[in-house]
mmCIF file of C-alpha atoms in Angstrom:
data_model
loop_
_atom_site.group_PDB
_atom_site.id
_atom_site.type_symbol
_atom_site.label_atom_id
_atom_site.label_comp_id
_atom_site.label_asym_id
_atom_site.label_seq_id
_atom_site.Cartn_x
_atom_site.Cartn_y
_atom_site.Cartn_z
ATOM 1 C CA MET F 22 98.686 163.407 81.386
ATOM 2 C CA LYS F 23 96.628 166.404 79.533
ATOM 3 C CA ALA F 24 97.220 166.771 75.492
ATOM 4 C CA GLU F 25 99.586 169.567 74.860
ATOM 5 C CA LEU F 26 97.371 172.256 73.157
ATOM 6 C CA PRO F 27 99.110 173.489 69.739
ATOM 7 C CA ALA F 28 100.246 177.081 69.529
ATOM 8 C CA VAL F 29 100.026 179.973 67.474
ATOM 9 C CA THR F 30 102.844 182.721 67.603
ATOM 10 C CA LEU F 31 101.806 186.266 67.790
ATOM 11 C CA PRO F 32 103.843 189.180 66.090
ATOM 12 C CA GLY F 33 106.226 190.115 68.647
ATOM 13 C CA GLY F 34 106.863 186.486 69.402
ATOM 14 C CA ARG F 35 104.463 185.545 72.270
ATOM 15 C CA GLN F 36 102.660 182.063 71.974
ATOM 16 C CA VAL F 37 99.496 181.485 72.977
ATOM 17 C CA PRO F 38 97.099 177.986 72.530
ATOM 18 C CA ALA F 39 95.368 177.509 69.211
ATOM 19 C CA LEU F 40 91.898 176.583 71.161
ATOM 20 C CA GLY F 41 90.955 179.347 73.848
ATOM 21 C CA LEU F 42 87.254 180.101 75.393
ATOM 22 C CA GLY F 43 84.833 182.827 73.920
ATOM 23 C CA THR F 44 82.163 184.578 76.009
ATOM 24 C CA TRP F 45 79.724 185.769 73.240
ATOM 25 C CA HIS F 46 76.081 185.686 74.904
ATOM 26 C CA MET F 47 77.784 184.968 78.760
ATOM 27 C CA GLY F 48 76.763 187.505 81.390
ATOM 28 C CA GLU F 49 73.099 188.093 80.047
ATOM 29 C CA GLY F 50 71.541 186.541 83.028
ATOM 30 C CA GLU F 51 72.433 186.093 86.832
ATOM 31 C CA ALA F 52 70.952 182.539 86.758
ATOM 32 C CA SER F 53 73.803 181.432 84.980
ATOM 33 C CA ARG F 54 76.774 183.626 85.947
ATOM 34 C CA ALA F 55 78.352 181.378 88.247
ATOM 35 C CA GLU F 56 78.418 178.269 85.859
ATOM 36 C CA GLU F 57 79.659 180.401 82.991
ATOM 37 C CA ALA F 58 82.703 181.699 85.436
ATOM 38 C CA ALA F 59 83.365 178.201 86.116
ATOM 39 C CA SER F 60 83.475 176.976 82.745
ATOM 40 C CA LEU F 61 86.219 179.491 82.055
ATOM 41 C CA ARG F 62 88.072 178.549 84.846
ATOM 42 C CA ALA F 63 87.659 175.073 83.621
ATOM 43 C CA GLY F 64 89.351 176.282 80.699
ATOM 44 C CA LEU F 65 92.049 177.627 82.202
ATOM 45 C CA ASP F 66 92.948 174.431 83.994
ATOM 46 C CA LEU F 67 93.323 172.827 80.835
ATOM 47 C CA GLY F 68 95.607 175.365 79.545
ATOM 48 C CA MET F 69 92.920 177.034 77.269
ATOM 49 C CA THR F 70 94.281 180.477 78.156
ATOM 50 C CA VAL F 71 93.014 182.832 75.495
ATOM 51 C CA ILE F 72 89.805 184.142 76.706
ATOM 52 C CA ASP F 73 88.048 186.411 74.520
ATOM 53 C CA THR F 74 85.248 189.075 75.256
ATOM 54 C CA ALA F 75 83.990 192.638 74.250
ATOM 55 C CA GLU F 76 82.374 195.581 75.524
ATOM 56 C CA MET F 77 79.196 194.959 73.389
ATOM 57 C CA TYR F 78 78.784 191.403 74.695
ATOM 58 C CA ALA F 79 75.601 191.748 77.028
ATOM 59 C CA ASP F 80 76.430 195.432 77.173
ATOM 60 C CA GLY F 81 79.911 194.688 79.600
ATOM 61 C CA GLY F 82 77.970 191.647 81.294
ATOM 62 C CA ALA F 83 80.389 189.220 79.706
ATOM 63 C CA GLU F 84 83.379 191.170 80.950
ATOM 64 C CA GLU F 85 82.145 191.079 84.506
ATOM 65 C CA VAL F 86 81.615 187.403 84.375
ATOM 66 C CA VAL F 87 85.620 186.890 82.885
ATOM 67 C CA GLY F 88 86.558 189.550 85.748
ATOM 68 C CA ASP F 89 84.754 186.829 88.054
ATOM 69 C CA ALA F 90 86.634 183.802 86.173
ATOM 70 C CA ILE F 91 89.950 184.985 86.300
ATOM 71 C CA GLY F 92 90.354 186.667 89.908
ATOM 72 C CA GLY F 93 93.506 185.531 91.413
ATOM 73 C CA ARG F 94 94.429 183.791 87.760
ATOM 74 C CA ARG F 95 95.297 187.156 85.616
ATOM 75 C CA ASP F 96 98.485 186.044 85.238
ATOM 76 C CA GLU F 97 97.568 182.857 83.632
ATOM 77 C CA VAL F 98 95.359 184.327 80.941
ATOM 78 C CA PHE F 99 95.927 185.928 77.448
ATOM 79 C CA LEU F 100 93.055 188.346 77.794
ATOM 80 C CA VAL F 101 91.284 189.514 74.816
ATOM 81 C CA SER F 102 88.396 192.315 74.709
ATOM 82 C CA LYS F 103 87.020 194.627 71.699
ATOM 83 C CA VAL F 104 86.057 198.420 71.087
ATOM 84 C CA LEU F 105 82.830 199.055 69.580
ATOM 85 C CA PRO F 106 83.259 201.032 66.409
ATOM 86 C CA TYR F 107 81.112 203.865 67.132
ATOM 87 C CA ASN F 108 83.435 204.040 70.458
ATOM 88 C CA ALA F 109 86.656 204.054 68.427
ATOM 89 C CA SER F 110 87.653 207.697 68.202
ATOM 90 C CA ARG F 111 90.746 208.879 69.699
ATOM 91 C CA ALA F 112 89.235 209.647 73.180
ATOM 92 C CA GLY F 113 86.448 207.380 72.838
ATOM 93 C CA THR F 114 88.897 204.129 72.599
ATOM 94 C CA VAL F 115 90.762 205.121 75.382
ATOM 95 C CA ALA F 116 87.460 205.400 77.608
ATOM 96 C CA ALA F 117 86.215 202.375 76.102
ATOM 97 C CA CYS F 118 89.226 200.482 77.313
ATOM 98 C CA GLU F 119 89.186 201.923 80.759
ATOM 99 C CA ALA F 120 85.568 200.738 81.260
ATOM 100 C CA SER F 121 86.554 197.459 80.142
ATOM 101 C CA LEU F 122 89.404 197.117 82.534
ATOM 102 C CA ARG F 123 87.054 198.322 85.359
ATOM 103 C CA ARG F 124 84.653 195.382 84.304
ATOM 104 C CA LEU F 125 87.290 192.903 84.066
ATOM 105 C CA GLY F 126 88.932 193.987 87.535
ATOM 106 C CA THR F 127 92.499 194.118 85.843
ATOM 107 C CA ASP F 128 95.051 196.770 84.719
ATOM 108 C CA HIS F 129 95.997 195.597 81.541
ATOM 109 C CA ILE F 130 94.485 193.841 78.246
ATOM 110 C CA ASP F 131 96.557 191.593 76.379
ATOM 111 C CA LEU F 132 95.216 192.194 72.769
ATOM 112 C CA TYR F 133 92.404 194.884 72.487
ATOM 113 C CA LEU F 134 90.464 194.663 68.984
ATOM 114 C CA LEU F 135 88.460 197.287 67.174
ATOM 115 C CA HIS F 136 85.268 195.120 66.688
ATOM 116 C CA TRP F 137 84.423 195.948 62.942
ATOM 117 C CA ARG F 138 84.927 199.148 60.877
ATOM 118 C CA GLY F 139 82.961 202.316 61.819
ATOM 119 C CA ARG F 140 82.976 205.666 60.869
ATOM 120 C CA HIS F 141 85.773 206.821 62.802
ATOM 121 C CA PRO F 142 89.007 206.963 60.562
ATOM 122 C CA LEU F 143 91.594 203.499 61.346
ATOM 123 C CA ALA F 144 94.328 206.229 61.729
ATOM 124 C CA GLU F 145 92.672 207.420 64.914
ATOM 125 C CA THR F 146 91.693 204.409 66.436
ATOM 126 C CA VAL F 147 95.245 203.122 65.637
ATOM 127 C CA GLU F 148 96.512 206.144 67.709
ATOM 128 C CA ALA F 149 94.392 205.758 70.279
ATOM 129 C CA PHE F 150 95.571 202.208 70.244
ATOM 130 C CA GLU F 151 99.399 203.038 70.084
ATOM 131 C CA GLY F 152 98.625 205.327 73.090
ATOM 132 C CA LEU F 153 96.970 202.720 75.320
ATOM 133 C CA LYS F 154 100.208 200.406 74.508
ATOM 134 C CA ALA F 155 102.488 203.158 75.525
ATOM 135 C CA ALA F 156 100.544 203.332 78.312
ATOM 136 C CA GLY F 157 100.762 199.589 79.380
ATOM 137 C CA LYS F 158 96.685 199.120 79.697
ATOM 138 C CA ILE F 159 97.185 197.012 76.307
ATOM 139 C CA GLY F 160 100.080 194.447 75.397
ATOM 140 C CA ALA F 161 98.786 194.619 71.735
ATOM 141 C CA TRP F 162 96.391 195.360 69.229
ATOM 142 C CA GLY F 163 94.308 194.268 66.362
ATOM 143 C CA VAL F 164 91.050 194.119 64.450
ATOM 144 C CA SER F 165 87.621 191.899 64.033
ATOM 145 C CA ASN F 166 85.799 191.379 60.781
ATOM 146 C CA PHE F 167 88.387 193.054 58.769
ATOM 147 C CA ASP F 168 88.471 191.679 55.044
ATOM 148 C CA GLU F 169 91.631 191.736 53.190
ATOM 149 C CA PRO F 170 91.313 194.749 51.589
ATOM 150 C CA ASP F 171 90.792 196.504 54.596
ATOM 151 C CA MET F 172 93.966 194.660 56.269
ATOM 152 C CA ARG F 173 95.663 196.183 53.598
ATOM 153 C CA GLU F 174 94.454 199.407 54.224
ATOM 154 C CA LEU F 175 95.209 198.953 57.583
ATOM 155 C CA LEU F 176 98.790 197.984 57.333
ATOM 156 C CA GLY F 177 99.200 201.362 55.128
ATOM 157 C CA VAL F 178 97.556 203.384 57.979
ATOM 158 C CA ALA F 179 99.251 201.815 61.027
ATOM 159 C CA GLU F 180 102.688 201.606 59.768
ATOM 160 C CA PRO F 181 105.454 200.856 61.205
ATOM 161 C CA ALA F 182 102.783 199.648 63.922
ATOM 162 C CA ARG F 183 101.402 196.182 62.953
ATOM 163 C CA PRO F 184 97.951 194.465 64.084
ATOM 164 C CA ALA F 185 98.683 191.554 66.183
ATOM 165 C CA ALA F 186 95.421 189.578 65.150
ATOM 166 C CA ASN F 187 91.907 189.735 62.925
ATOM 167 C CA GLN F 188 89.475 188.016 64.566
ATOM 168 C CA ILE F 189 86.902 186.641 61.995
ATOM 169 C CA LEU F 190 83.992 184.171 61.343
ATOM 170 C CA TYR F 191 85.467 181.026 60.457
ATOM 171 C CA ASN F 192 83.898 177.316 60.537
ATOM 172 C CA LEU F 193 83.376 174.720 58.314
ATOM 173 C CA ALA F 194 80.209 175.884 57.121
ATOM 174 C CA ARG F 195 82.009 179.461 56.327
ATOM 175 C CA ARG F 196 85.308 179.021 54.586
ATOM 176 C CA GLY F 197 85.111 182.054 52.393
ATOM 177 C CA ILE F 198 88.434 183.390 53.804
ATOM 178 C CA GLU F 199 90.451 180.269 52.518
ATOM 179 C CA TYR F 200 90.012 181.884 49.020
ATOM 180 C CA ASP F 201 92.269 184.835 49.839
ATOM 181 C CA LEU F 202 92.508 186.326 53.587
ATOM 182 C CA LEU F 203 93.367 182.881 55.450
ATOM 183 C CA ARG F 204 96.541 182.712 53.166
ATOM 184 C CA TRP F 205 97.219 186.277 52.773
ATOM 185 C CA SER F 206 97.253 186.808 56.801
ATOM 186 C CA GLN F 207 99.558 183.698 57.220
ATOM 187 C CA VAL F 208 102.209 185.333 54.783
ATOM 188 C CA GLN F 209 102.094 188.326 56.580
ATOM 189 C CA GLY F 210 102.058 186.491 60.095
ATOM 190 C CA ILE F 211 99.029 188.088 61.311
ATOM 191 C CA PRO F 212 97.127 185.372 63.319
ATOM 192 C CA LEU F 213 93.517 184.822 62.777
ATOM 193 C CA MET F 214 90.769 183.875 65.558
ATOM 194 C CA ALA F 215 88.227 182.182 64.461
ATOM 195 C CA TYR F 216 84.547 182.914 66.197
ATOM 196 C CA SER F 217 81.775 180.901 66.068
ATOM 197 C CA PRO F 218 83.749 177.916 65.134
ATOM 198 C CA LEU F 219 80.666 175.903 65.523
ATOM 199 C CA ASP F 220 78.256 177.891 63.271
ATOM 200 C CA GLU F 221 76.328 178.722 66.339
ATOM 201 C CA GLY F 222 76.043 175.179 67.164
ATOM 202 C CA ARG F 223 74.422 174.154 63.597
ATOM 203 C CA LEU F 224 77.248 172.177 62.760
ATOM 204 C CA ILE F 225 77.074 169.721 65.764
ATOM 205 C CA GLY F 226 75.103 166.765 64.389
ATOM 206 C CA HIS F 227 76.050 166.993 60.817
ATOM 207 C CA PRO F 228 76.086 163.707 59.336
ATOM 208 C CA ALA F 229 79.799 164.086 58.031
ATOM 209 C CA LEU F 230 81.030 165.164 61.154
ATOM 210 C CA GLU F 231 79.469 162.207 62.960
ATOM 211 C CA GLU F 232 80.906 159.743 60.523
ATOM 212 C CA ILE F 233 84.348 160.933 61.029
ATOM 213 C CA GLY F 234 83.722 161.346 64.815
ATOM 214 C CA ARG F 235 82.825 157.361 64.727
ATOM 215 C CA ILE F 236 86.408 156.786 63.491
ATOM 216 C CA HIS F 237 88.160 159.110 66.137
ATOM 217 C CA LYS F 238 85.504 158.280 69.069
ATOM 218 C CA ALA F 239 84.970 162.015 69.201
ATOM 219 C CA THR F 240 81.988 164.285 69.052
ATOM 220 C CA SER F 241 80.721 166.222 65.870
ATOM 221 C CA ALA F 242 81.678 169.395 67.805
ATOM 222 C CA GLN F 243 84.978 167.709 68.380
ATOM 223 C CA VAL F 244 85.681 167.161 64.509
ATOM 224 C CA ALA F 245 84.593 170.561 63.640
ATOM 225 C CA LEU F 246 87.202 172.342 66.212
ATOM 226 C CA ALA F 247 89.834 169.477 65.128
ATOM 227 C CA PHE F 248 89.580 171.060 61.786
ATOM 228 C CA LEU F 249 90.199 174.410 62.823
ATOM 229 C CA LEU F 250 93.348 173.124 64.673
ATOM 230 C CA THR F 251 94.881 171.759 61.331
ATOM 231 C CA ARG F 252 94.728 175.622 60.152
ATOM 232 C CA ALA F 253 98.214 177.194 60.539
ATOM 233 C CA ASN F 254 98.010 180.750 62.645
ATOM 234 C CA VAL F 255 94.408 180.257 63.634
ATOM 235 C CA ILE F 256 92.934 180.528 67.467
ATOM 236 C CA ALA F 257 89.459 178.887 67.503
ATOM 237 C CA ILE F 258 87.718 180.334 70.473
ATOM 238 C CA PRO F 259 84.609 178.330 71.121
ATOM 239 C CA LYS F 260 81.974 179.547 73.195
ATOM 240 C CA SER F 261 80.316 177.080 76.401
ATOM 241 C CA GLY F 262 78.633 178.141 79.490
ATOM 242 C CA SER F 263 79.295 174.626 80.565
ATOM 243 C CA PRO F 264 82.345 173.243 81.925
ATOM 244 C CA ASP F 265 81.774 169.557 81.083
ATOM 245 C CA ARG F 266 81.101 171.304 77.272
ATOM 246 C CA VAL F 267 84.571 172.869 77.822
ATOM 247 C CA ARG F 268 86.545 169.901 78.643
ATOM 248 C CA GLU F 269 84.936 167.957 75.763
ATOM 249 C CA ASN F 270 86.208 171.037 73.398
ATOM 250 C CA PHE F 271 89.694 170.481 74.857
ATOM 251 C CA LYS F 272 89.617 166.999 73.670
ATOM 252 C CA ALA F 273 89.590 168.071 70.217
ATOM 253 C CA SER F 274 93.151 168.835 70.409
ATOM 254 C CA GLU F 275 94.036 164.921 70.764
ATOM 255 C CA ILE F 276 92.247 164.103 67.310
ATOM 256 C CA ARG F 277 94.591 163.571 64.302
ATOM 257 C CA LEU F 278 92.248 164.201 61.282
ATOM 258 C CA THR F 279 93.532 162.306 58.196
ATOM 259 C CA SER F 280 94.254 163.427 54.329
ATOM 260 C CA GLU F 281 90.835 160.928 54.129
ATOM 261 C CA ASP F 282 89.359 162.902 56.769
ATOM 262 C CA LEU F 283 89.778 166.022 55.326
ATOM 263 C CA ARG F 284 88.940 164.646 51.974
ATOM 264 C CA LEU F 285 85.282 163.850 53.511
ATOM 265 C CA LEU F 286 85.118 167.183 55.073
ATOM 266 C CA ASP F 287 85.993 169.090 51.768
ATOM 267 C CA GLU F 288 83.250 167.050 50.257
ATOM 268 C CA ALA F 289 80.749 167.754 52.672
ATOM 269 C CA PHE F 290 81.491 171.141 53.007
ATOM 270 C CA PRO F 291 83.533 172.612 49.751
ATOM 271 C CA PRO F 292 86.100 175.114 49.884
ATOM 272 C CA PRO F 293 85.922 178.277 48.034
ATOM 273 C CA THR F 294 86.574 178.452 44.401
ATOM 274 C CA ARG F 295 86.031 182.365 43.974
ATOM 275 C CA LYS F 296 86.189 185.398 46.440
ATOM 276 C CA GLN F 297 83.254 185.638 48.633
ATOM 277 C CA PRO F 298 82.142 188.881 50.751
ATOM 278 C CA LEU F 299 83.355 188.454 54.360
ATOM 279 C CA GLU F 300 80.681 186.960 56.394
ATOM 280 C CA MET F 301 79.729 188.176 59.902
ATOM 281 C CA ILE F 302 77.535 186.978 62.555
#
């Protein structure tokens, strides 16, 4: 029997798994496309039903891979995509969403994010998001790479509407958000989506993670993901183009880190003691 994935409750009440599937760097070559789609389907089979993509990734190629993977299974998937900031005008957001829908082969995106802040006023982008929501083309909207002051500004602009999530760079090597944004978001009930949860592979093989992994009969990657699963209201979205690696990532949900494990992780990856600029990749 497979492990039950921990869940995160989105504003509005929908529950999604705290461990999903990223697609950054997918769709960049025809040769790997079938295996990439197979890896996403392997994740769906395990209940990792959050699939995150963006129009930026491989100029829409990643969305096409996702479209291949979810054919006949759309109802199982919580689908996330993003609009580029230079497309995020009132009309541009709608056009970008419709292009994403075509590549994804679906009639709706569950969560549509502004990829990062750009020159278009937030009020204009929010207005477009709300219009897409009213039209049934998106279920909810949110943002990505927004720090706490950006989020406060967004709440003021969007009221009474609210963002459903903020996707940010967060992993053991990049813990700056723990100083303020993480706690603020938890209080506000706005989930965070952690992209690059393995720091683009740099955490794999780290001695502290290997040491804890030996205790739990786990890999360093599984320990790094297990750490994020201890954080309330955080959804980790590791990307893998290999079905075997996706199955390995899933097993992170079976690890129960102890207080001693967490102490060792704090020693190896000290949490922030002051405000840091929001990191982005």
